[in-house]
Short mmCIF file of C-alpha atoms in Angstrom, two decimals:
data_model
loop_
_atom_site.label_atom_id
_atom_site.label_comp_id
_atom_site.label_asym_id
_atom_site.label_seq_id
_atom_site.Cartn_x
_atom_site.Cartn_y
_atom_site.Cartn_z
CA MET A 1088 19.42 82.53 -13.65
CA LYS A 1089 20.74 79.46 -15.68
CA GLU A 1090 24.33 77.74 -14.95
CA GLU A 1091 25.88 74.84 -16.93
CA ILE A 1092 28.24 73.14 -15.27
CA ILE A 1093 30.24 69.91 -16.31
CA ILE A 1094 32.49 68.09 -13.62
CA ALA A 1095 35.02 65.60 -15.01
CA GLY A 1096 37.52 62.95 -13.41
CA PHE A 1097 38.29 59.61 -12.60
CA GLY A 1098 35.44 57.12 -11.69
CA GLY A 1099 35.76 56.65 -7.76
CA GLN A 1100 36.46 60.01 -7.34
CA GLY A 1101 32.94 61.12 -6.24
CA VAL A 1102 32.50 63.11 -9.58
CA LEU A 1103 28.68 61.78 -9.98
CA SER A 1104 27.92 62.17 -6.42
CA MET A 1105 28.97 65.80 -6.19
CA GLY A 1106 26.85 66.26 -9.05
CA LYS A 1107 23.93 64.90 -7.41
CA ILE A 1108 24.60 66.83 -4.24
CA LEU A 1109 24.77 70.00 -6.17
CA ALA A 1110 21.42 69.00 -8.22
CA TYR A 1111 19.43 68.32 -4.83
CA SER A 1112 20.92 71.66 -3.29
CA GLY A 1113 19.38 73.18 -6.63
CA ILE A 1114 16.13 71.69 -5.89
CA MET A 1115 16.10 72.65 -2.38
CA GLN A 1116 16.52 76.06 -3.75
CA ASP A 1117 13.28 75.90 -5.76
CA GLN A 1118 15.36 75.70 -9.28
CA GLU A 1119 15.07 73.60 -12.03
CA VAL A 1120 17.68 70.52 -12.57
CA THR A 1121 18.88 67.89 -14.89
CA TRP A 1122 22.08 65.88 -13.92
CA MET A 1123 23.12 64.08 -17.12
CA PRO A 1124 26.00 61.31 -16.36
CA SER A 1125 28.33 59.57 -18.58
CA TYR A 1126 27.54 55.86 -17.82
CA GLY A 1127 29.09 52.35 -18.66
CA PRO A 1128 32.48 51.41 -18.83
CA GLU A 1129 33.53 54.71 -17.58
CA MET A 1130 31.86 53.55 -14.23
CA ARG A 1131 34.49 50.69 -13.74
CA GLY A 1132 37.67 52.95 -13.66
CA GLY A 1133 38.12 55.13 -16.58
CA THR A 1134 36.79 58.99 -16.70
CA ALA A 1135 33.51 59.71 -15.42
CA ASN A 1136 31.89 62.92 -16.27
CA VAL A 1137 28.15 64.67 -15.10
CA THR A 1138 26.83 67.61 -16.63
CA VAL A 1139 24.55 69.51 -14.25
CA ILE A 1140 22.33 72.26 -15.26
CA LEU A 1141 20.61 74.65 -12.86
CA SER A 1142 17.90 77.03 -13.73
CA ASP A 1143 15.00 79.24 -13.12
CA LYS A 1144 13.31 78.19 -15.80
CA LYS A 1145 12.39 74.69 -17.50
CA ILE A 1146 15.27 73.27 -19.01
CA SER A 1147 15.36 71.82 -22.40
CA SER A 1148 18.56 70.17 -23.67
CA PRO A 1149 20.06 68.04 -20.55
CA ILE A 1150 23.25 67.94 -23.50
CA LEU A 1151 25.59 70.48 -23.72
CA SER A 1152 28.38 71.41 -25.82
CA LYS A 1153 29.34 74.43 -23.99
CA CYS A 1154 29.55 75.05 -20.18
CA ASP A 1155 29.48 78.08 -17.66
CA VAL A 1156 31.83 76.24 -15.49
CA ALA A 1157 34.02 73.30 -16.10
CA ILE A 1158 35.43 71.50 -12.61
CA ILE A 1159 38.53 68.99 -13.88
CA LEU A 1160 39.87 66.57 -11.76
CA ASN A 1161 42.38 64.85 -14.36
CA GLN A 1162 44.56 65.28 -17.21
CA GLN A 1163 42.37 63.45 -19.61
CA SER A 1164 39.42 65.24 -18.60
CA LEU A 1165 41.35 68.70 -18.83
CA ASP A 1166 42.37 67.78 -22.55
CA LYS A 1167 38.75 66.83 -23.13
CA PHE A 1168 36.64 69.74 -21.69
CA GLU A 1169 39.00 73.13 -21.51
CA GLU A 1170 37.94 74.05 -24.61
CA SER A 1171 34.29 73.80 -23.57
CA VAL A 1172 33.83 76.24 -21.05
CA LYS A 1173 32.10 79.30 -22.62
CA PRO A 1174 34.62 82.76 -22.66
CA GLY A 1175 34.04 84.25 -19.42
CA GLY A 1176 33.38 81.07 -17.79
CA VAL A 1177 35.18 79.36 -15.17
CA LEU A 1178 37.10 76.47 -14.97
CA ILE A 1179 38.38 74.87 -11.58
CA TYR A 1180 40.88 72.39 -11.34
CA ASP A 1181 42.94 70.03 -9.24
CA PRO A 1182 46.72 70.03 -9.84
CA ASN A 1183 47.45 66.63 -8.22
CA GLY A 1184 48.05 64.80 -11.67
CA ILE A 1185 48.04 67.61 -13.89
CA THR A 1186 50.84 67.50 -16.39
CA ARG A 1187 49.63 70.61 -18.53
CA ILE A 1188 48.15 73.57 -16.83
CA PRO A 1189 45.11 75.19 -18.31
CA SER A 1190 46.06 77.68 -21.09
CA ARG A 1191 42.89 79.67 -21.57
CA LYS A 1192 43.52 83.49 -21.09
CA ASP A 1193 39.48 84.34 -22.13
CA ILE A 1194 38.17 82.33 -18.76
CA THR A 1195 38.89 82.47 -15.04
CA VAL A 1196 40.82 79.70 -13.75
CA CYS A 1197 41.00 78.03 -10.40
CA SER A 1198 43.13 75.72 -8.97
CA ILE A 1199 41.93 73.50 -5.90
CA ALA A 1200 44.26 71.10 -4.28
CA ALA A 1201 41.46 68.99 -3.08
CA VAL A 1202 43.55 65.54 -2.38
CA ASP A 1203 46.30 67.21 -0.16
CA ILE A 1204 43.21 69.49 1.69
CA ALA A 1205 41.41 66.62 2.29
CA ALA A 1206 44.10 64.85 3.67
CA GLU A 1207 45.04 67.76 6.04
CA ILE A 1208 41.56 67.90 7.50
CA GLY A 1209 41.78 63.80 8.22
CA ASN A 1210 38.60 63.18 5.50
CA SER A 1211 40.34 61.86 2.41
CA LYS A 1212 36.60 60.96 1.55
CA GLY A 1213 35.21 64.30 1.74
CA TYR A 1214 37.57 64.97 -1.46
CA ASN A 1215 34.57 65.94 -3.84
CA MET A 1216 33.44 68.34 -1.04
CA VAL A 1217 36.15 70.15 -0.81
CA VAL A 1218 36.12 70.85 -4.74
CA LEU A 1219 32.11 71.29 -3.96
CA GLY A 1220 33.44 74.45 -1.48
CA ALA A 1221 35.60 75.72 -3.89
CA TYR A 1222 32.80 76.28 -6.81
CA LEU A 1223 30.59 77.11 -4.20
CA LYS A 1224 32.86 79.97 -3.39
CA MET A 1225 33.47 81.10 -7.31
CA ARG A 1226 29.53 80.86 -8.04
CA PRO A 1227 27.16 80.94 -5.17
CA VAL A 1228 24.29 79.75 -7.11
CA VAL A 1229 22.99 77.84 -4.06
CA THR A 1230 23.09 78.64 -0.52
CA LEU A 1231 24.96 76.65 1.85
CA GLU A 1232 22.03 75.89 3.82
CA ASN A 1233 20.48 74.53 0.68
CA VAL A 1234 23.49 72.63 -0.24
CA ILE A 1235 23.54 71.18 3.36
CA LYS A 1236 19.57 70.38 2.89
CA GLY A 1237 20.71 68.54 -0.64
CA LEU A 1238 23.59 66.64 1.33
CA LYS A 1239 20.79 65.29 3.50
CA LYS A 1240 18.95 64.31 0.66
CA SER A 1241 21.56 62.75 -1.11
CA ILE A 1242 23.10 60.38 1.65
CA PRO A 1243 21.25 57.49 3.01
CA GLU A 1244 20.06 58.66 6.47
CA ARG A 1245 22.32 55.74 8.43
CA HIS A 1246 25.01 58.19 7.30
CA HIS A 1247 23.94 61.55 8.07
CA SER A 1248 26.47 61.54 10.98
CA LEU A 1249 28.95 62.34 8.68
CA ILE A 1250 27.25 65.38 7.29
CA PRO A 1251 29.34 67.60 9.59
CA MET A 1252 32.41 66.61 8.07
CA ASN A 1253 31.39 67.15 4.82
CA GLU A 1254 30.43 70.54 6.50
CA LYS A 1255 34.05 71.22 7.19
CA ALA A 1256 35.23 69.59 3.66
CA ILE A 1257 32.74 72.39 2.11
CA ALA A 1258 34.20 75.02 4.40
CA ALA A 1259 37.94 74.00 3.52
CA GLY A 1260 37.24 74.23 -0.20
CA MET A 1261 35.84 77.85 0.21
CA GLU A 1262 38.63 78.96 1.82
CA LYS A 1263 41.74 77.62 -0.11
CA ILE A 1264 40.75 77.91 -3.76
CA GLU A 1265 43.16 79.95 -5.86
CA ILE A 1266 42.24 82.05 -8.81
CA LYS A 1267 45.14 81.68 -11.08
CA ASN A 1268 43.99 84.45 -13.66
CA SER A 1269 41.37 86.59 -13.15
CA LEU A 1270 39.65 88.23 -16.12
CA MET B 764 2.43 70.47 -3.11
CA ALA B 765 3.78 66.69 -3.09
CA GLU B 766 7.64 66.91 -2.59
CA LYS B 767 10.09 66.50 -5.38
CA ILE B 768 12.55 63.91 -5.54
CA LEU B 769 15.61 63.70 -7.47
CA MET B 770 15.85 60.61 -9.57
CA LYS B 771 16.78 58.82 -12.84
CA GLY B 772 14.18 57.93 -15.55
CA ASN B 773 14.56 54.44 -14.54
CA GLU B 774 14.28 54.86 -11.29
CA ALA B 775 11.05 56.94 -11.80
CA ILE B 776 9.69 53.85 -13.69
CA ALA B 777 9.86 51.81 -10.71
CA HIS B 778 8.47 54.22 -8.27
CA ALA B 779 5.48 54.70 -10.58
CA ALA B 780 5.12 50.82 -10.99
CA ILE B 781 4.64 50.31 -7.23
CA ARG B 782 2.52 53.72 -6.56
CA CYS B 783 -0.03 53.04 -9.55
CA GLY B 784 -1.06 49.47 -8.47
CA CYS B 785 1.31 47.04 -10.71
CA ASP B 786 0.68 43.51 -9.77
CA GLY B 787 3.96 42.20 -10.80
CA TYR B 788 7.44 43.31 -12.40
CA PHE B 789 9.23 40.33 -14.23
CA GLY B 790 12.64 41.58 -15.86
CA TYR B 791 16.30 40.53 -16.99
CA PRO B 792 18.76 42.98 -16.35
CA ILE B 793 20.26 44.51 -19.29
CA THR B 794 22.21 48.45 -19.52
CA PRO B 795 20.81 51.19 -19.72
CA GLN B 796 17.93 50.19 -17.62
CA SER B 797 19.19 48.25 -14.90
CA GLU B 798 17.86 50.34 -12.61
CA VAL B 799 14.52 49.82 -12.90
CA MET B 800 14.42 46.25 -11.29
CA GLU B 801 17.57 47.54 -8.92
CA THR B 802 14.87 50.05 -7.50
CA LEU B 803 12.28 47.67 -7.50
CA MET B 804 14.52 45.24 -5.47
CA GLU B 805 15.42 47.91 -2.90
CA GLU B 806 11.99 48.90 -2.47
CA GLN B 807 10.67 45.75 -1.83
CA PRO B 808 6.95 45.98 -2.37
CA TRP B 809 6.17 42.54 -1.91
CA GLU B 810 6.30 43.93 1.72
CA THR B 811 4.11 47.12 1.40
CA THR B 812 1.55 46.41 -2.03
CA GLY B 813 1.84 42.85 -2.43
CA MET B 814 3.45 43.55 -6.23
CA VAL B 815 5.51 40.78 -7.05
CA VAL B 816 8.99 41.29 -8.62
CA LEU B 817 11.06 38.99 -10.28
CA GLN B 818 14.09 38.37 -12.03
CA ALA B 819 13.52 35.81 -14.74
CA GLU B 820 16.08 33.68 -16.34
CA SER B 821 15.80 35.40 -19.66
CA GLU B 822 13.84 37.82 -21.88
CA THR B 823 11.85 35.72 -23.40
CA SER B 824 10.77 34.11 -20.02
CA SER B 825 9.63 37.89 -18.77
CA ILE B 826 7.24 38.39 -21.52
CA ASN B 827 5.44 34.83 -21.10
CA MET B 828 5.21 35.75 -17.56
CA LEU B 829 3.42 39.02 -18.50
CA TYR B 830 1.13 36.34 -20.92
CA GLY B 831 0.14 34.62 -17.63
CA GLY B 832 -0.16 37.38 -15.80
CA ALA B 833 -2.23 39.55 -17.73
CA SER B 834 -4.46 36.60 -18.84
CA CYS B 835 -5.73 36.89 -15.47
CA GLY B 836 -6.53 40.44 -15.71
CA LYS B 837 -3.28 41.70 -13.64
CA LYS B 838 -1.64 44.66 -14.29
CA VAL B 839 1.93 43.17 -15.24
CA MET B 840 4.81 44.85 -16.76
CA THR B 841 8.88 44.19 -17.78
CA SER B 842 11.43 46.41 -19.15
CA SER B 843 14.78 46.09 -20.99
CA SER B 844 16.91 47.50 -23.55
CA SER B 845 17.03 47.22 -27.37
CA PRO B 846 18.46 43.67 -27.61
CA GLY B 847 16.34 42.56 -25.02
CA LEU B 848 13.21 43.39 -26.33
CA SER B 849 14.02 41.62 -29.34
CA LEU B 850 13.79 38.57 -27.61
CA MET B 851 10.33 39.67 -26.46
CA CYS B 852 9.25 39.98 -30.05
CA GLU B 853 7.66 36.94 -30.45
CA GLY B 854 5.87 37.18 -26.84
CA LEU B 855 4.88 40.86 -27.77
CA SER B 856 2.89 39.17 -30.86
CA TYR B 857 0.97 36.55 -28.92
CA LEU B 858 0.05 38.83 -26.45
CA ALA B 859 -1.34 41.17 -29.10
CA GLY B 860 -2.91 38.42 -30.74
CA ALA B 861 -4.62 37.26 -27.55
CA GLU B 862 -5.84 40.69 -26.64
CA LEU B 863 -3.69 41.01 -23.59
CA PRO B 864 -2.89 44.40 -21.79
CA CYS B 865 0.69 44.85 -20.55
CA LEU B 866 3.41 46.95 -20.44
CA VAL B 867 6.71 46.84 -21.91
CA VAL B 868 9.31 49.42 -21.35
CA ASN B 869 11.84 49.77 -23.81
CA VAL B 870 15.13 52.39 -22.83
CA VAL B 871 16.66 52.08 -26.39
CA ARG B 872 20.16 51.58 -26.86
CA GLY B 873 22.34 51.86 -30.07
CA GLY B 874 22.07 48.99 -32.53
CA PRO B 875 21.83 46.72 -34.57
CA GLY B 876 23.01 43.31 -32.83
CA LEU B 877 24.59 44.01 -29.36
CA GLY B 878 25.69 47.56 -30.75
CA THR B 879 26.47 50.06 -27.91
CA ILE B 880 25.28 50.77 -24.50
CA GLN B 881 24.64 54.51 -25.51
CA PRO B 882 21.45 55.90 -26.25
CA GLY B 883 20.00 55.22 -29.33
CA GLN B 884 16.08 55.73 -31.19
CA GLY B 885 16.75 52.75 -34.07
CA ASP B 886 14.02 50.75 -32.35
CA TYR B 887 11.31 53.15 -33.72
CA PHE B 888 10.36 50.52 -36.70
CA GLN B 889 10.37 47.57 -33.83
CA ALA B 890 8.10 49.38 -31.38
CA CYS B 891 5.67 50.94 -34.30
CA LYS B 892 5.44 48.77 -37.05
CA GLY B 893 5.38 45.43 -35.56
CA GLY B 894 8.67 43.69 -34.27
CA GLY B 895 6.74 40.26 -33.62
CA HIS B 896 4.85 38.94 -36.74
CA GLY B 897 1.42 39.42 -37.93
CA ASP B 898 -0.62 42.04 -38.20
CA TYR B 899 -0.62 44.08 -35.02
CA ARG B 900 -0.01 47.37 -33.27
CA MET B 901 1.45 48.53 -29.86
CA ILE B 902 0.08 51.57 -27.87
CA VAL B 903 3.81 53.62 -28.01
CA LEU B 904 4.18 55.97 -25.78
CA ALA B 905 7.82 58.11 -25.68
CA PRO B 906 8.66 60.38 -22.49
CA ALA B 907 11.25 62.88 -22.38
CA SER B 908 11.50 63.83 -18.84
CA ALA B 909 12.11 61.88 -16.06
CA GLN B 910 8.49 62.99 -14.46
CA GLU B 911 6.88 61.80 -18.05
CA MET B 912 8.63 58.19 -17.18
CA TYR B 913 6.98 58.32 -14.24
CA ASP B 914 3.44 59.47 -14.92
CA PHE B 915 3.62 57.30 -18.62
CA VAL B 916 3.57 54.12 -16.14
CA ASP B 917 0.00 54.74 -15.16
CA LEU B 918 -1.16 56.19 -18.33
CA SER B 919 0.47 53.10 -20.28
CA PHE B 920 -1.57 50.86 -18.02
CA GLU B 921 -5.05 52.97 -18.52
CA LEU B 922 -4.81 52.80 -22.51
CA ALA B 923 -3.40 48.76 -22.24
CA PHE B 924 -6.67 47.95 -20.39
CA LYS B 925 -8.89 50.54 -22.38
CA TYR B 926 -7.79 48.34 -25.72
CA ARG B 927 -7.00 45.46 -24.23
CA ASN B 928 -3.67 45.57 -26.28
CA PRO B 929 0.47 45.60 -25.29
CA ALA B 930 1.45 49.49 -24.27
CA MET B 931 4.83 50.30 -24.64
CA ILE B 932 7.07 53.39 -23.24
CA LEU B 933 9.51 53.97 -25.78
CA SER B 934 12.98 55.61 -23.94
CA ASP B 935 16.28 55.86 -24.79
CA GLY B 936 19.48 55.90 -22.51
CA VAL B 937 19.52 59.87 -22.11
CA ILE B 938 15.94 59.63 -20.47
CA GLY B 939 16.72 56.75 -18.46
CA GLN B 940 19.85 57.62 -17.05
CA MET B 941 19.36 61.73 -16.60
CA MET B 942 18.04 62.48 -13.12
CA GLU B 943 15.44 65.12 -12.86
CA LYS B 944 13.13 66.31 -10.31
CA VAL B 945 10.01 63.88 -9.97
CA GLU B 946 7.00 64.18 -8.27
CA LEU B 947 5.49 61.25 -6.76
CA ARG B 948 1.76 60.96 -7.48
CA PRO B 949 -0.86 59.64 -4.85
CA MET B 950 -0.55 55.79 -4.18
CA LYS B 951 -3.31 53.48 -5.95
CA PRO B 952 -4.07 50.40 -4.34
CA ARG B 953 -3.89 47.46 -6.57
CA TRP B 954 -7.17 46.00 -8.02
CA THR B 955 -9.17 43.34 -5.59
CA ASN B 956 -9.78 40.03 -6.98
CA GLU B 957 -13.38 41.02 -6.51
CA GLU B 958 -12.49 44.35 -9.20
CA ILE B 959 -10.76 42.39 -11.70
CA ILE B 960 -13.60 39.52 -11.96
CA LYS B 961 -16.11 42.68 -12.58
CA ASN B 962 -14.05 44.69 -14.59
CA MET B 963 -12.28 42.10 -16.58
CA PRO B 964 -15.14 39.70 -17.90
CA TRP B 965 -12.71 38.38 -20.14
CA ALA B 966 -9.76 37.44 -17.87
CA THR B 967 -9.18 33.82 -16.52
CA THR B 968 -10.23 34.49 -13.17
CA GLY B 969 -11.98 31.12 -12.02
CA LYS B 970 -15.19 29.94 -14.13
CA THR B 971 -18.53 30.09 -12.46
CA PRO B 972 -21.60 28.41 -13.47
CA ASP B 973 -23.24 31.38 -14.61
CA ARG B 974 -20.66 31.97 -17.54
CA LYS B 975 -18.86 30.23 -20.27
CA GLN B 976 -15.45 29.45 -19.80
CA ASN B 977 -12.62 31.98 -20.74
CA VAL B 978 -10.28 31.17 -23.15
CA ILE B 979 -7.07 33.47 -23.65
CA THR B 980 -5.43 32.20 -27.20
CA SER B 981 -4.24 33.87 -30.32
CA LEU B 982 -4.77 30.47 -32.12
CA ALA B 983 -7.70 30.76 -34.52
CA LEU B 984 -7.86 27.72 -37.37
CA ASP B 985 -11.07 28.70 -38.54
CA ALA B 986 -10.34 31.19 -41.37
CA ALA B 987 -13.40 33.28 -40.61
CA VAL B 988 -12.89 33.39 -36.96
CA HIS B 989 -9.53 34.45 -37.79
CA GLU B 990 -10.38 37.05 -40.30
CA ARG B 991 -12.84 38.49 -37.56
CA LEU B 992 -10.37 38.69 -34.97
CA ASN B 993 -7.50 40.55 -37.22
CA HIS B 994 -10.61 42.72 -38.34
CA THR B 995 -11.23 43.62 -34.45
CA LEU B 996 -7.40 44.44 -34.00
CA ILE B 997 -7.86 47.11 -36.77
CA ALA B 998 -10.96 48.34 -35.14
CA LYS B 999 -9.37 48.71 -32.15
CA TYR B 1000 -5.93 50.54 -33.77
CA LYS B 1001 -8.28 52.43 -35.53
CA GLN B 1002 -9.81 53.88 -32.58
CA MET B 1003 -6.62 54.51 -30.96
CA GLU B 1004 -5.77 57.12 -33.80
CA ASP B 1005 -9.50 58.45 -33.02
CA GLU B 1006 -9.35 58.94 -29.46
CA ASP B 1007 -5.74 58.49 -28.08
CA VAL B 1008 -3.09 60.64 -30.17
CA ARG B 1009 -0.74 62.95 -27.88
CA PHE B 1010 1.49 65.20 -28.72
CA GLU B 1011 3.41 68.73 -27.86
CA ASN B 1012 3.65 71.76 -29.86
CA VAL B 1013 6.19 74.16 -29.37
CA GLN B 1014 6.20 77.61 -31.24
CA CYS B 1015 4.42 75.96 -34.18
CA GLU B 1016 1.88 78.48 -34.50
CA ASP B 1017 3.64 81.04 -36.13
CA ALA B 1018 6.30 78.69 -37.88
CA GLU B 1019 7.75 78.37 -41.23
CA HIS B 1020 9.42 75.21 -40.66
CA VAL B 1021 8.94 72.41 -37.91
CA ILE B 1022 11.48 69.86 -36.36
CA VAL B 1023 9.83 66.63 -35.66
CA ALA B 1024 11.78 64.80 -32.83
CA TYR B 1025 10.67 62.64 -29.67
CA GLY B 1026 12.34 61.47 -26.31
CA CYS B 1027 15.76 62.87 -25.77
CA MET B 1028 16.01 64.36 -28.77
CA ALA B 1029 12.58 66.82 -28.73
CA ARG B 1030 14.76 68.15 -25.38
CA ILE B 1031 17.67 68.79 -27.32
CA CYS B 1032 15.80 70.26 -30.31
CA GLU B 1033 13.77 72.49 -28.22
CA SER B 1034 16.94 74.53 -27.09
CA THR B 1035 17.58 74.44 -30.76
CA ILE B 1036 14.21 76.03 -31.54
CA GLU B 1037 15.38 78.75 -28.85
CA MET B 1038 18.73 79.33 -30.39
CA ALA B 1039 16.69 79.76 -34.06
CA ARG B 1040 14.32 82.22 -32.83
CA LYS B 1041 17.31 84.66 -31.33
CA GLU B 1042 18.77 84.68 -34.85
CA GLY B 1043 14.98 85.36 -36.06
CA ILE B 1044 14.37 82.13 -37.77
CA LYS B 1045 10.78 80.82 -37.36
CA LEU B 1046 11.16 77.45 -36.05
CA GLY B 1047 9.02 75.27 -34.33
CA LEU B 1048 8.95 71.79 -32.65
CA LEU B 1049 6.31 69.00 -32.99
CA ARG B 1050 7.15 66.48 -29.96
CA PRO B 1051 4.72 63.32 -30.62
CA ILE B 1052 4.00 61.73 -27.20
CA THR B 1053 2.01 58.87 -28.97
CA LEU B 1054 4.49 57.33 -31.79
CA PHE B 1055 1.47 54.98 -32.45
CA PRO B 1056 -0.94 56.40 -32.79
CA PHE B 1057 1.35 58.79 -35.02
CA PRO B 1058 -0.16 62.54 -34.66
CA LYS B 1059 -0.81 62.66 -38.58
CA LYS B 1060 -3.66 64.90 -38.43
CA GLU B 1061 -1.38 67.39 -36.48
CA ILE B 1062 1.32 67.22 -39.35
CA ASN B 1063 -1.67 67.51 -41.88
CA ARG B 1064 -3.14 70.66 -40.04
CA LEU B 1065 0.48 72.49 -39.73
CA VAL B 1066 1.64 71.70 -43.62
CA PRO B 1067 -0.23 73.98 -45.23
CA HIS B 1068 1.76 76.97 -43.21
CA LEU B 1069 5.14 75.42 -43.73
CA LYS B 1070 7.91 75.73 -45.83
CA SER B 1071 9.90 72.41 -44.66
CA MET B 1072 9.78 69.98 -42.22
CA MET B 1073 13.23 67.91 -40.46
CA SER B 1074 12.72 64.67 -38.73
CA VAL B 1075 15.48 64.60 -35.94
CA GLU B 1076 16.44 61.03 -34.35
CA LEU B 1077 19.34 58.99 -33.39
CA SER B 1078 18.61 56.85 -35.92
CA THR B 1079 18.94 56.54 -39.83
CA GLY B 1080 15.78 57.80 -40.44
CA GLN B 1081 12.56 55.76 -38.85
CA MET B 1082 10.08 58.40 -37.71
CA LEU B 1083 10.69 60.14 -40.96
CA GLU B 1084 9.20 57.80 -42.59
CA ASP B 1085 5.74 58.39 -40.84
CA VAL B 1086 6.53 62.33 -41.13
CA GLN B 1087 6.69 61.64 -44.96
CA LEU B 1088 3.44 59.72 -45.05
CA ALA B 1089 1.65 62.43 -43.09
CA VAL B 1090 3.03 65.31 -45.29
CA ASN B 1091 2.43 63.46 -48.59
CA GLY B 1092 4.87 65.47 -50.97
CA ARG B 1093 3.51 68.64 -50.02
CA ILE B 1094 6.57 70.29 -48.71
CA PRO B 1095 10.40 68.84 -48.31
CA VAL B 1096 11.00 66.55 -45.50
CA ASN B 1097 14.37 66.51 -44.40
CA PHE B 1098 16.42 64.64 -41.90
CA PHE B 1099 19.03 64.76 -39.42
CA GLY B 1100 20.22 61.97 -37.32
CA ARG B 1101 23.45 60.69 -35.36
CA LEU B 1102 24.53 57.01 -34.34
CA GLY B 1103 26.80 55.05 -32.78
CA GLY B 1104 25.47 56.30 -29.27
CA ILE B 1105 26.49 59.99 -30.05
CA VAL B 1106 23.97 62.48 -29.10
CA PRO B 1107 24.32 65.68 -31.00
CA SER B 1108 24.10 69.04 -29.23
CA PRO B 1109 21.43 71.82 -29.99
CA GLU B 1110 24.21 73.91 -32.04
CA GLU B 1111 24.86 70.73 -34.19
CA VAL B 1112 21.18 70.33 -34.76
CA LEU B 1113 20.64 73.99 -35.70
CA GLU B 1114 23.66 73.86 -38.13
CA ALA B 1115 22.03 70.72 -39.73
CA PHE B 1116 18.50 72.73 -40.16
CA LYS B 1117 20.33 75.59 -41.71
CA ASN B 1118 22.02 73.24 -44.18
CA SER B 1119 18.80 71.68 -45.00
CA ILE B 1120 16.79 74.52 -46.17
CA ASN B 1121 19.79 76.38 -47.91
CA LYS B 1122 20.66 73.07 -49.89
#
């Protein structure tokens, strides 16, 4: 098993922390992991992205030109990364703010209205967990049990009371993902 | 087995410093290595091991604080990135001249000048060929993972004290910023004053009636004394080349061509090797772990079986010169590099390699 994921959106959407939780979930499942962020001026308001790799074997390059899954949370990132998905791969996007929907026909395209869903469940800060849930529905590379363990490792202990809310957000994402075109 | 923790290479440096018994860290923030001091400040080791963590007023101060701490036989370190390292070069020359052990971490970004905050490997010459003035060398270790960032802290101190010489960890923005699994090694206590007095008889630990005073200086105005000092240094560097060369070979034994790469580029080239092998190209990777001393003998051993070598760096070709020296004209030595903080993909390196052998 080797899963290469690019998560991209605005700084502040929880792109990097979602990647970190996913990577920690991989460690809980005894996988090898790398988490490589874009760093620098992007953190202060521009676009942010992170490459996460989960694998059964030692990971060589943490930098990719193509990925299995792209999780896209704004238009700029869609423009930049749509072509990066390998044929047969998966692109998951949040339609909020998207003006040009993905056009690839050789990949599975899914949408998750995570902004709306997070607001509906009364947990707008759980936005990235809704997206993570949508991803896990499409690619169950780590078990939910290990994701919760990963969450516990990524979140400071004083915030562990928030884990049930995050779990609910993940469940909502799993339930509400829409497959736009299936291969 | 010890628990594995997800952390950045920079964070690994900080945890390793605390856990290997470092006495003091002195630094000044700069991207992409600021997490080193941030993590140390969060961990507050002065409350546990007694390690000092201080934000100095500049890089020039940091390196001179190392001179002071090292003179007393303490395990001291600093970290910075390229422009900050340039400011430290005077101090590095003095530390080498006064034969003082210390650890300097450089998480390299693109240069020259302020350059970019994105990854680079353009400080190879500065690290391996001087930087500061005079005939000196540093032990230079190039980690290629967060775990190596952790492990090389203790190793650097070990080598620095073995040779009474500054050691450098030459990393880059990729290895510093990337998160991977890191296994924390068992805690080592800091040396006690008694241990320092016993094991570092040269250190300024306070003169006792039974010995002459210890003087730490790099100044030697007597020509004969100064020439002798330089010969002592050269003998040390020679011993490093005999005893402490480290490298990793990936599929070199049956290879027809070998890529030489260190740090983040070694990781990327490892994927290039896997791709090439799938296409039936017999490509191997030599990853120097010590950039000084450089694995010349290993290159020498490989050359008779090879058609070409290629140095791949985030620079205009610096390590390339050491590869060329070791190859000494016997086979073609090609080069591929990207600049400006652009990190090439494994595919891009493979294409460059194919072009290099078909030209």
